[in-house]
Structure formats: C-alpha cells, structure tokens
Amino acid sequence: MEQLLAHCASAVEANDATLAQQLLWVLNNIAPPEGDSNQRLTSAFLRALISRASKSGSCKIFASAAGALAATASTLSDALHRFSAVELASFVDLTPWHRFGYSAANSAILEAVEGFSTIHVVDLSTTHCMQMPTLIDALSNRPEGPPILRLTAVSLTDGMQPPPLLDMSYEELGARLVNFARSRNVPMEFRVIHSSPSDGFSDVLDQLRVQQLVSDGEALVVNCQMMLHCILEETAGTFSSSVGLTPCISLRSMFLKALRSLEPTLVTIIDEDADFTSPDVVARLRSAFNYLWIPYDTVDTFLPRGSEQRKWYEAGIGWKIENVIAQEGLQRVERLESKGRWAQRMRNAGFRALGFGEEAVAEVKGMLDEHSAGWGLKRDEDDLVLTWKGHNVVFATAWVP
C-alpha cells in the first residue's frame, strides 16, 4: 500500500492524471475506511492525495471523479470535534501519547524550581494547558509550601491550530485554571499570548523580554509540548519568499537562540519522533506512512469501533496526514523533526541536556502501567522515549542554559 501511495503521489506531482486516477481507484478498492488499521491508514493518505491532486496542474481535471472516490472513503471533512475542557481532559487520558510528555516534563519542572517562590511557566502546547492541573496539584504539595504561579498560554493566531480543538476561549480556560489553583492553595495568574509559528513565535519572545525586565528572582520555565514543530522549516531551504528571510536562516534556530538569551531556568521539549520536513511530497509521504501507522494500530487497543471518541481520534490523525501531504507553505504546520535534530539545535543555541532522574522514570513507568502492554519506555542518553511495540513514538528532553 505504501508503494501504491508513493507511485500515486509521483503521478500527481508529474501531472499524470491518467495514472494518478488509476492508482487512486485501486487504492480506494483495497483500503476501505472501515477496514483494519493499515487499510484505514491508507484510506487517510488516499484522501490526502485526492485533496492535493484536486489543487494541482492537469490533475484538476479529475477533481470531480476524485471527489466521488473520496465520498466512499469516509469524510475527513466531518468537522473536527471541538472539545469541552472536561471532554479534552478525559480524551488525552485515554493514551500515553500526551500523558508521557506531561509526566516527564512535570517531573523535570518540579525539580528545577525547588526553592523558587515564584514560577513563570510558558506553555507552548497543542493540548490547551491540559498538563497544568497535574502540575498545580504537585506544586501545592511542595514541602516548602506552594509558590506563586504565573502561567502564560500561547494561542495560535493564524487559524491553523492542530487538533484537538477547544470549544472555549483561552480567557475562560484561564479562569477555570485559576479557580482550580485556588482550590489547591496555589496563588496563580493567567495570561494568554496570541502568536503564530509562521514568524517563529516572535510575539511570545517579545513579551517574555518585557517580562524579564520586571521579574526578579522568578523561575522561567518554557514548556514546549508538540508545538515547536509548527515553526516553518524544511531540510532543503526555508521559506525565503514567504517570510522575507534568506534561505540560510532557520526560524527554529532563531527562536531557540532568542529563548537562550532570556536565561530560562528550564526548557522542556516534547515532540513526536519523526521527520516530515522534506520539500519532496513523496519523501514526506513515506516518512509519514512509516510513523502514523502507530496511532491507527494503538487505537484498536483502547477504543471500540463506532465509538464517538474513536471517530474524533482518527479524524485528528487524518487532519495531520492531510496537512503533511496536501498543504504547502504557511498552511503546512505539521513539520516534525527527529529527536536528534532537535538536540543538535538546542546545543547549537547554547543549551545543555539536563536528563531525567529516577523519580521521573518511575513516574512515567507508573503512568504507562495504566495503558495497554504495547507501550514502553526507553532511556536514550539524557532523553526519555515513549515506544509502541519497540518503535519510537514521542521523545521528552529537558534543557538548561
């Protein structure tokens, strides 16, 4: 199926409408959207290729036929579910995909902020602060008493927020978090910064610089949970024409160097361990296919077919696949980079890896015990890696200047 998809992508890129249409027809027949995990994965890539083909060159001529094929292949255009805060909290608890990063990061944060009476956490996260209640709970139990917590959440401004989507404003979310913190005797301030990854989160950096001028003796923690990969980047050049930069400038490296200049107490980077940065769509397709089988495989272990949550879960994966395959330029935000590449970027920016202690490892292992047996944990030098059936899924790293 991967080979057929790759051939189809090549045909679309070559504007070979006849071959592309033949391959799409074959794929549609062998990959029903309600089939096994591999068939559902292939069906999602089929929809993404149809979306790409309908936008490009001579392949536009079969857009209507492709649309008919897509109609039988389920609808990604089923609007993504917008979660209430309670729904989202329950949803992320279904799998270690996000909980792994929460557990590892919270352990590192608690250790790094020991002795500080005021902590400023900047949450660059795709899951809308769902990590924070657990951190607040842990801070409330500090032997020296709870600190003052300043929480800054980052909301994406350009309409390209990856799923899951939240059905409330960040202001309302912040009010709920402040009330929760009060119930745990943690004095808390909340603010939101509306920013965009397309300019390297420059608004976040600008406001943090201003904040640094007035904050004294405050621990600054920058918690990056699966959002840094939304900053534009490709393995062969950047978007000089789109953002007015020369091709040799990396927005990701610029962001990290600017972050380093703020002298943060701790930076955590948690992300998916894959590489979707190739400018070549066939290479991206192969990389994505060989990584995104994992969520389709895992879902069979914790959600029954036909359930609403499973529909939401697979729609989110489908959105990611379509973004990787069908979108280009500023619209393509799913630009994952490998753990090793992020580590090199951090070192180049003037950070050193902190590593995770035995307490953090025990915390993560305890969390994994609540899930199916396919999940695992491995230590890779200073990093922790979540695995599924031995394959890397998500990595967690912690860094200090």
CSV table of C-alpha atoms in Angstrom, one decimal:
chain,number,residue,atom,x,y,z
A,1,MET,CA,0.0,0.0,0.0
A,2,GLU,CA,2.9,2.4,0.8
A,3,GLN,CA,4.3,1.7,-2.7
A,4,LEU,CA,1.0,2.4,-4.4
A,5,LEU,CA,0.6,5.6,-2.5
A,6,ALA,CA,4.1,6.7,-3.4
A,7,HIS,CA,3.5,5.9,-7.1
A,8,CYS,CA,0.3,7.8,-6.9
A,9,ALA,CA,2.0,10.8,-5.3
A,10,SER,CA,4.6,10.8,-8.0
A,11,ALA,CA,1.9,10.7,-10.7
A,12,VAL,CA,0.2,13.6,-9.1
A,13,GLU,CA,3.4,15.6,-9.0
A,14,ALA,CA,4.1,14.8,-12.6
A,15,ASN,CA,0.6,15.9,-13.6
A,16,ASP,CA,-0.1,12.4,-15.0
A,17,ALA,CA,-3.8,12.5,-14.5
A,18,THR,CA,-4.5,9.1,-16.1
A,19,LEU,CA,-2.0,7.1,-14.0
A,20,ALA,CA,-3.0,9.0,-10.8
A,21,GLN,CA,-6.6,8.3,-11.4
A,22,GLN,CA,-6.0,4.6,-12.0
A,23,LEU,CA,-3.9,4.3,-8.8
A,24,LEU,CA,-6.5,6.2,-6.8
A,25,TRP,CA,-9.2,3.8,-8.0
A,26,VAL,CA,-7.1,0.8,-7.0
A,27,LEU,CA,-6.3,2.2,-3.6
A,28,ASN,CA,-9.9,3.1,-3.0
A,29,ASN,CA,-10.8,-0.6,-3.6
A,30,ILE,CA,-8.2,-2.2,-1.4
A,31,ALA,CA,-8.3,0.3,1.5
A,32,PRO,CA,-11.8,0.7,2.9
A,33,PRO,CA,-12.1,3.4,5.5
A,34,GLU,CA,-13.6,0.9,8.0
A,35,GLY,CA,-11.0,-1.8,7.4
A,36,ASP,CA,-8.1,-2.9,9.6
A,37,SER,CA,-5.6,-0.4,10.9
A,38,ASN,CA,-3.4,-0.5,7.8
A,39,GLN,CA,-6.4,0.0,5.5
A,40,ARG,CA,-7.7,2.9,7.5
A,41,LEU,CA,-4.2,4.5,7.4
A,42,THR,CA,-4.0,4.0,3.6
A,43,SER,CA,-7.5,5.4,3.2
A,44,ALA,CA,-6.5,8.6,5.1
A,45,PHE,CA,-3.5,9.0,2.8
A,46,LEU,CA,-5.8,8.4,-0.2
A,47,ARG,CA,-8.0,11.3,0.9
A,48,ALA,CA,-4.9,13.5,1.4
A,49,LEU,CA,-3.6,12.7,-2.1
A,50,ILE,CA,-7.1,13.4,-3.6
A,51,SER,CA,-7.0,16.7,-1.9
A,52,ARG,CA,-3.6,17.5,-3.2
A,53,ALA,CA,-4.4,16.3,-6.8
A,54,SER,CA,-7.5,18.4,-7.0
A,55,LYS,CA,-5.4,21.5,-6.5
A,56,SER,CA,-2.6,20.8,-8.9
A,57,GLY,CA,-2.0,21.2,-12.6
A,58,SER,CA,-3.7,19.0,-15.1
A,59,CYS,CA,-4.8,16.7,-12.3
A,60,LYS,CA,-7.6,19.2,-11.6
A,61,ILE,CA,-9.4,17.6,-14.5
A,62,PHE,CA,-10.4,14.6,-12.3
A,63,ALA,CA,-11.2,16.6,-9.2
A,64,SER,CA,-14.9,15.6,-9.5
A,65,ALA,CA,-14.1,11.9,-10.1
A,66,ALA,CA,-11.7,12.1,-7.2
A,67,GLY,CA,-14.4,13.6,-5.1
A,68,ALA,CA,-16.7,10.7,-5.8
A,69,LEU,CA,-13.9,8.3,-4.7
A,70,ALA,CA,-13.4,10.3,-1.6
A,71,ALA,CA,-17.1,10.2,-0.7
A,72,THR,CA,-16.8,6.4,-0.4
A,73,ALA,CA,-13.7,6.7,1.7
A,74,SER,CA,-15.3,8.4,4.7
A,75,THR,CA,-15.2,12.1,5.3
A,76,LEU,CA,-12.3,13.8,6.9
A,77,SER,CA,-14.4,16.9,6.1
A,78,ASP,CA,-16.5,15.7,9.1
A,79,ALA,CA,-15.6,18.8,11.0
A,80,LEU,CA,-13.1,18.1,13.8
A,81,HIS,CA,-14.7,17.8,17.2
A,82,ARG,CA,-14.4,20.8,19.4
A,83,PHE,CA,-13.9,19.6,23.0
A,84,SER,CA,-15.1,21.0,26.2
A,85,ALA,CA,-12.4,21.2,28.8
A,86,VAL,CA,-13.8,18.2,30.6
A,87,GLU,CA,-14.0,16.2,27.4
A,88,LEU,CA,-10.5,17.1,26.4
A,89,ALA,CA,-9.0,16.1,29.8
A,90,SER,CA,-10.7,12.7,29.5
A,91,PHE,CA,-9.7,12.3,25.9
A,92,VAL,CA,-5.9,12.9,26.5
A,93,ASP,CA,-6.1,10.5,29.4
A,94,LEU,CA,-7.0,7.6,27.0
A,95,THR,CA,-3.5,7.2,25.7
A,96,PRO,CA,0.1,7.9,26.8
A,97,TRP,CA,0.6,10.0,23.6
A,98,HIS,CA,0.4,13.3,25.6
A,99,ARG,CA,0.4,11.9,29.2
A,100,PHE,CA,4.0,10.7,28.7
A,101,GLY,CA,5.2,14.2,27.9
A,102,TYR,CA,3.2,15.7,30.8
A,103,SER,CA,4.7,13.2,33.3
A,104,ALA,CA,8.3,13.7,32.1
A,105,ALA,CA,8.1,17.5,31.9
A,106,ASN,CA,6.3,17.9,35.2
A,107,SER,CA,9.0,15.9,37.0
A,108,ALA,CA,11.7,18.0,35.4
A,109,ILE,CA,9.9,21.2,36.2
A,110,LEU,CA,9.3,20.3,39.9
A,111,GLU,CA,13.0,19.5,40.3
A,112,ALA,CA,14.2,22.7,38.5
A,113,VAL,CA,12.0,25.1,40.5
A,114,GLU,CA,12.8,23.8,44.0
A,115,GLY,CA,13.3,26.8,46.3
A,116,PHE,CA,11.8,29.4,44.0
A,117,SER,CA,8.9,31.3,45.5
A,118,THR,CA,7.6,32.5,42.1
A,119,ILE,CA,7.4,30.4,38.9
A,120,HIS,CA,6.6,31.6,35.5
A,121,VAL,CA,5.5,28.7,33.1
A,122,VAL,CA,5.2,29.5,29.4
A,123,ASP,CA,3.0,26.7,27.9
A,124,LEU,CA,3.6,26.2,24.2
A,125,SER,CA,1.3,23.2,23.9
A,126,THR,CA,-1.2,21.8,21.3
A,127,THR,CA,-3.4,20.5,24.1
A,128,HIS,CA,-4.6,23.7,25.7
A,129,CYS,CA,-3.0,23.6,29.1
A,130,MET,CA,-4.3,20.1,29.9
A,131,GLN,CA,-0.9,19.4,31.6
A,132,MET,CA,-1.3,22.2,34.1
A,133,PRO,CA,-3.8,20.8,36.6
A,134,THR,CA,-1.4,17.9,37.4
A,135,LEU,CA,1.5,20.4,37.8
A,136,ILE,CA,-0.6,22.7,40.0
A,137,ASP,CA,-1.5,19.7,42.2
A,138,ALA,CA,2.1,18.8,42.6
A,139,LEU,CA,3.2,22.4,43.4
A,140,SER,CA,0.5,22.6,46.1
A,141,ASN,CA,2.2,19.7,47.9
A,142,ARG,CA,5.7,21.2,48.0
A,143,PRO,CA,7.3,20.7,51.4
A,144,GLU,CA,8.3,24.4,51.5
A,145,GLY,CA,4.7,25.5,50.5
A,146,PRO,CA,3.2,26.3,47.2
A,147,PRO,CA,4.8,29.0,45.1
A,148,ILE,CA,3.1,31.9,43.2
A,149,LEU,CA,2.5,30.5,39.7
A,150,ARG,CA,2.3,32.7,36.6
A,151,LEU,CA,1.0,30.8,33.7
A,152,THR,CA,1.3,32.1,30.1
A,153,ALA,CA,-0.5,30.1,27.5
A,154,VAL,CA,0.2,30.5,23.8
A,155,SER,CA,-2.8,30.6,21.4
A,156,LEU,CA,-2.2,30.2,17.7
A,157,THR,CA,-3.5,33.2,15.7
A,158,ASP,CA,-3.5,32.1,12.1
A,159,GLY,CA,-6.3,29.6,12.1
A,160,MET,CA,-4.0,26.6,11.8
A,161,GLN,CA,-4.4,25.2,15.3
A,162,PRO,CA,-3.7,21.4,15.1
A,163,PRO,CA,-6.3,19.1,16.7
A,164,PRO,CA,-7.5,18.7,19.3
A,165,LEU,CA,-9.7,21.8,19.2
A,166,LEU,CA,-11.1,23.5,22.3
A,167,ASP,CA,-14.7,24.8,22.5
A,168,MET,CA,-14.0,27.8,24.7
A,169,SER,CA,-11.8,30.9,24.8
A,170,TYR,CA,-8.4,30.8,26.5
A,171,GLU,CA,-9.7,33.5,28.8
A,172,GLU,CA,-12.5,31.2,30.0
A,173,LEU,CA,-10.0,28.3,30.2
A,174,GLY,CA,-7.6,30.5,32.3
A,175,ALA,CA,-10.4,31.5,34.7
A,176,ARG,CA,-11.1,27.8,35.3
A,177,LEU,CA,-7.4,27.0,35.9
A,178,VAL,CA,-7.1,30.0,38.3
A,179,ASN,CA,-10.1,28.6,40.3
A,180,PHE,CA,-8.6,25.1,40.3
A,181,ALA,CA,-5.3,26.6,41.6
A,182,ARG,CA,-7.1,28.5,44.3
A,183,SER,CA,-8.8,25.3,45.4
A,184,ARG,CA,-5.2,23.9,45.9
A,185,ASN,CA,-4.0,27.0,47.7
A,186,VAL,CA,-1.7,27.9,44.8
A,187,PRO,CA,-1.8,31.7,44.0
A,188,MET,CA,-2.0,31.9,40.2
A,189,GLU,CA,-2.0,34.5,37.5
A,190,PHE,CA,-3.0,33.6,33.9
A,191,ARG,CA,-2.5,35.3,30.6
A,192,VAL,CA,-2.6,34.4,27.0
A,193,ILE,CA,-0.4,35.5,24.2
A,194,HIS,CA,-1.8,35.2,20.7
A,195,SER,CA,1.1,34.3,18.4
A,196,SER,CA,2.0,32.5,15.2
A,197,PRO,CA,4.6,29.8,14.4
A,198,SER,CA,5.0,31.3,10.9
A,199,ASP,CA,7.2,34.1,12.3
A,200,GLY,CA,8.9,31.9,15.0
A,201,PHE,CA,6.5,33.0,17.8
A,202,SER,CA,8.0,36.5,17.8
A,203,ASP,CA,5.1,37.9,19.9
A,204,VAL,CA,5.9,35.3,22.6
A,205,LEU,CA,9.6,36.2,22.6
A,206,ASP,CA,8.9,40.0,22.6
A,207,GLN,CA,6.5,39.7,25.6
A,208,LEU,CA,8.9,37.5,27.5
A,209,ARG,CA,11.7,40.1,27.0
A,210,VAL,CA,9.5,42.7,28.5
A,211,GLN,CA,8.5,40.4,31.4
A,212,GLN,CA,12.2,39.7,32.1
A,213,LEU,CA,12.7,43.4,32.8
A,214,VAL,CA,10.3,43.4,35.7
A,215,SER,CA,10.6,39.9,37.1
A,216,ASP,CA,13.2,39.3,39.8
A,217,GLY,CA,14.1,36.0,41.4
A,218,GLU,CA,11.5,34.3,39.3
A,219,ALA,CA,12.0,30.8,37.7
A,220,LEU,CA,11.2,30.9,34.0
A,221,VAL,CA,10.1,27.5,32.6
A,222,VAL,CA,9.3,27.2,28.9
A,223,ASN,CA,7.3,24.0,28.3
A,224,CYS,CA,7.1,23.0,24.7
A,225,GLN,CA,4.6,20.2,24.1
A,226,MET,CA,4.4,19.3,20.4
A,227,MET,CA,4.2,22.9,19.2
A,228,LEU,CA,7.7,23.8,18.1
A,229,HIS,CA,7.5,21.7,15.0
A,230,CYS,CA,4.8,24.1,13.7
A,231,ILE,CA,7.6,26.7,13.1
A,232,LEU,CA,8.4,26.7,9.4
A,233,GLU,CA,11.4,24.5,8.5
A,234,GLU,CA,12.5,22.3,5.6
A,235,THR,CA,15.6,20.1,5.2
A,236,ALA,CA,16.4,21.9,1.9
A,237,GLY,CA,16.0,25.6,2.5
A,238,THR,CA,13.4,27.8,4.3
A,239,PHE,CA,10.6,30.0,3.1
A,240,SER,CA,12.6,33.0,1.9
A,241,SER,CA,9.8,34.1,-0.4
A,242,SER,CA,7.1,33.7,2.2
A,243,VAL,CA,8.6,35.4,5.2
A,244,GLY,CA,11.3,37.6,3.7
A,245,LEU,CA,14.2,35.6,5.0
A,246,THR,CA,17.3,34.4,3.3
A,247,PRO,CA,17.3,30.6,2.8
A,248,CYS,CA,20.2,30.1,5.2
A,249,ILE,CA,18.3,31.5,8.2
A,250,SER,CA,16.4,28.9,10.3
A,251,LEU,CA,13.4,30.2,12.1
A,252,ARG,CA,13.7,27.3,14.6
A,253,SER,CA,17.3,28.1,15.4
A,254,MET,CA,16.5,31.8,15.7
A,255,PHE,CA,13.7,31.0,18.1
A,256,LEU,CA,15.9,28.8,20.3
A,257,LYS,CA,18.8,31.3,20.4
A,258,ALA,CA,16.3,34.1,21.4
A,259,LEU,CA,15.0,31.8,24.1
A,260,ARG,CA,18.5,31.1,25.3
A,261,SER,CA,19.1,34.9,25.7
A,262,LEU,CA,16.3,35.0,28.2
A,263,GLU,CA,18.3,32.7,30.6
A,264,PRO,CA,15.4,30.4,31.3
A,265,THR,CA,15.6,28.1,34.4
A,266,LEU,CA,14.4,25.2,32.3
A,267,VAL,CA,13.2,24.4,28.7
A,268,THR,CA,11.3,21.1,28.1
A,269,ILE,CA,10.8,19.9,24.5
A,270,ILE,CA,8.4,17.0,24.0
A,271,ASP,CA,7.5,16.0,20.4
A,272,GLU,CA,6.8,13.2,18.1
A,273,ASP,CA,10.0,11.4,16.8
A,274,ALA,CA,9.7,11.6,13.0
A,275,ASP,CA,10.8,13.8,10.2
A,276,PHE,CA,8.2,15.5,8.0
A,277,THR,CA,10.4,18.3,6.8
A,278,SER,CA,11.3,17.1,3.3
A,279,PRO,CA,10.2,19.5,0.5
A,280,ASP,CA,9.5,16.4,-1.6
A,281,VAL,CA,6.0,15.2,-1.1
A,282,VAL,CA,6.9,11.5,-1.9
A,283,ALA,CA,9.6,11.5,0.8
A,284,ARG,CA,7.2,13.1,3.2
A,285,LEU,CA,4.5,10.5,2.4
A,286,ARG,CA,6.9,7.6,3.1
A,287,SER,CA,8.1,9.1,6.3
A,288,ALA,CA,4.5,9.9,7.5
A,289,PHE,CA,3.2,6.4,6.5
A,290,ASN,CA,6.0,4.7,8.4
A,291,TYR,CA,5.2,6.8,11.5
A,292,LEU,CA,1.4,7.3,11.5
A,293,TRP,CA,0.6,3.6,11.4
A,294,ILE,CA,1.3,3.8,15.1
A,295,PRO,CA,-1.8,5.8,16.2
A,296,TYR,CA,-4.0,3.6,14.0
A,297,ASP,CA,-2.6,0.5,15.4
A,298,THR,CA,-2.9,1.7,19.0
A,299,VAL,CA,-6.5,2.9,18.8
A,300,ASP,CA,-7.7,-0.7,18.4
A,301,THR,CA,-6.5,-1.4,21.9
A,302,PHE,CA,-8.4,1.3,23.8
A,303,LEU,CA,-11.4,2.5,21.8
A,304,PRO,CA,-14.2,0.3,20.3
A,305,ARG,CA,-15.2,0.6,16.6
A,306,GLY,CA,-18.1,3.0,16.1
A,307,SER,CA,-17.4,5.0,19.3
A,308,GLU,CA,-17.6,8.8,19.2
A,309,GLN,CA,-14.1,9.1,20.8
A,310,ARG,CA,-12.6,6.8,18.1
A,311,LYS,CA,-14.2,9.0,15.4
A,312,TRP,CA,-12.6,12.1,17.0
A,313,TYR,CA,-9.3,10.4,17.4
A,314,GLU,CA,-9.0,9.2,13.8
A,315,ALA,CA,-10.2,12.5,12.5
A,316,GLY,CA,-7.3,14.1,14.2
A,317,ILE,CA,-4.8,11.7,12.6
A,318,GLY,CA,-6.5,12.3,9.3
A,319,TRP,CA,-6.1,16.1,9.7
A,320,LYS,CA,-2.4,15.6,10.3
A,321,ILE,CA,-2.0,13.4,7.2
A,322,GLU,CA,-3.8,15.8,5.0
A,323,ASN,CA,-1.7,18.7,6.4
A,324,VAL,CA,1.5,16.8,5.7
A,325,ILE,CA,0.5,15.7,2.2
A,326,ALA,CA,-1.9,18.2,0.7
A,327,GLN,CA,-0.7,21.5,2.2
A,328,GLU,CA,2.3,23.6,1.4
A,329,GLY,CA,3.8,26.9,2.5
A,330,LEU,CA,2.4,28.6,5.6
A,331,GLN,CA,-0.6,26.2,5.7
A,332,ARG,CA,1.6,23.2,6.3
A,333,VAL,CA,2.3,23.2,10.0
A,334,GLU,CA,3.0,19.5,10.6
A,335,ARG,CA,6.8,19.7,10.1
A,336,LEU,CA,8.1,17.1,12.6
A,337,GLU,CA,11.8,16.8,13.1
A,338,SER,CA,13.7,13.9,14.7
A,339,LYS,CA,14.8,13.9,18.3
A,340,GLY,CA,18.5,14.0,17.2
A,341,ARG,CA,17.9,17.1,15.1
A,342,TRP,CA,16.2,19.0,17.9
A,343,ALA,CA,19.0,18.0,20.3
A,344,GLN,CA,21.6,19.4,17.8
A,345,ARG,CA,19.6,22.7,17.5
A,346,MET,CA,19.5,23.0,21.3
A,347,ARG,CA,23.2,22.5,21.7
A,348,ASN,CA,23.9,25.0,18.9
A,349,ALA,CA,21.7,27.5,20.6
A,350,GLY,CA,23.7,27.3,23.9
A,351,PHE,CA,21.7,24.8,25.9
A,352,ARG,CA,22.9,21.5,27.6
A,353,ALA,CA,20.8,18.5,28.2
A,354,LEU,CA,19.6,18.0,31.8
A,355,GLY,CA,18.5,14.4,31.8
A,356,PHE,CA,15.8,12.8,33.9
A,357,GLY,CA,16.2,11.3,37.3
A,358,GLU,CA,14.9,8.0,38.7
A,359,GLU,CA,11.9,9.7,40.1
A,360,ALA,CA,10.8,11.0,36.7
A,361,VAL,CA,11.4,7.5,35.2
A,362,ALA,CA,9.3,5.9,37.9
A,363,GLU,CA,6.5,8.5,37.4
A,364,VAL,CA,6.4,7.7,33.7
A,365,LYS,CA,6.5,3.9,34.2
A,366,GLY,CA,3.6,4.2,36.7
A,367,MET,CA,1.6,6.1,34.1
A,368,LEU,CA,2.3,3.5,31.4
A,369,ASP,CA,1.1,0.7,33.7
A,370,GLU,CA,-2.4,2.2,33.3
A,371,HIS,CA,-2.3,1.5,29.5
A,372,SER,CA,-2.0,-1.5,27.2
A,373,ALA,CA,1.0,-3.7,27.1
A,374,GLY,CA,2.3,-2.4,23.7
A,375,TRP,CA,3.6,0.8,25.3
A,376,GLY,CA,7.1,1.1,26.5
A,377,LEU,CA,9.8,3.5,27.8
A,378,LYS,CA,13.4,3.7,26.9
A,379,ARG,CA,16.2,5.9,28.1
A,380,ASP,CA,18.4,7.3,25.3
A,381,GLU,CA,21.3,9.2,26.8
A,382,ASP,CA,19.7,12.1,28.5
A,383,ASP,CA,16.3,11.7,26.9
A,384,LEU,CA,13.2,9.6,27.6
A,385,VAL,CA,11.4,8.0,24.6
A,386,LEU,CA,7.9,6.6,24.5
A,387,THR,CA,7.7,3.5,22.3
A,388,TRP,CA,4.9,1.4,20.8
A,389,LYS,CA,5.9,-2.2,20.1
A,390,GLY,CA,9.5,-1.1,20.1
A,391,HIS,CA,9.1,1.8,17.7
A,392,ASN,CA,9.9,5.4,18.8
A,393,VAL,CA,6.8,7.5,19.3
A,394,VAL,CA,7.4,10.6,21.4
A,395,PHE,CA,10.6,11.9,23.0
A,396,ALA,CA,11.0,14.1,26.1
A,397,THR,CA,14.0,16.3,26.7
A,398,ALA,CA,14.9,18.8,29.3
A,399,TRP,CA,17.4,21.6,28.8
A,400,VAL,CA,19.2,24.4,30.8
A,401,PRO,CA,21.4,27.2,29.5
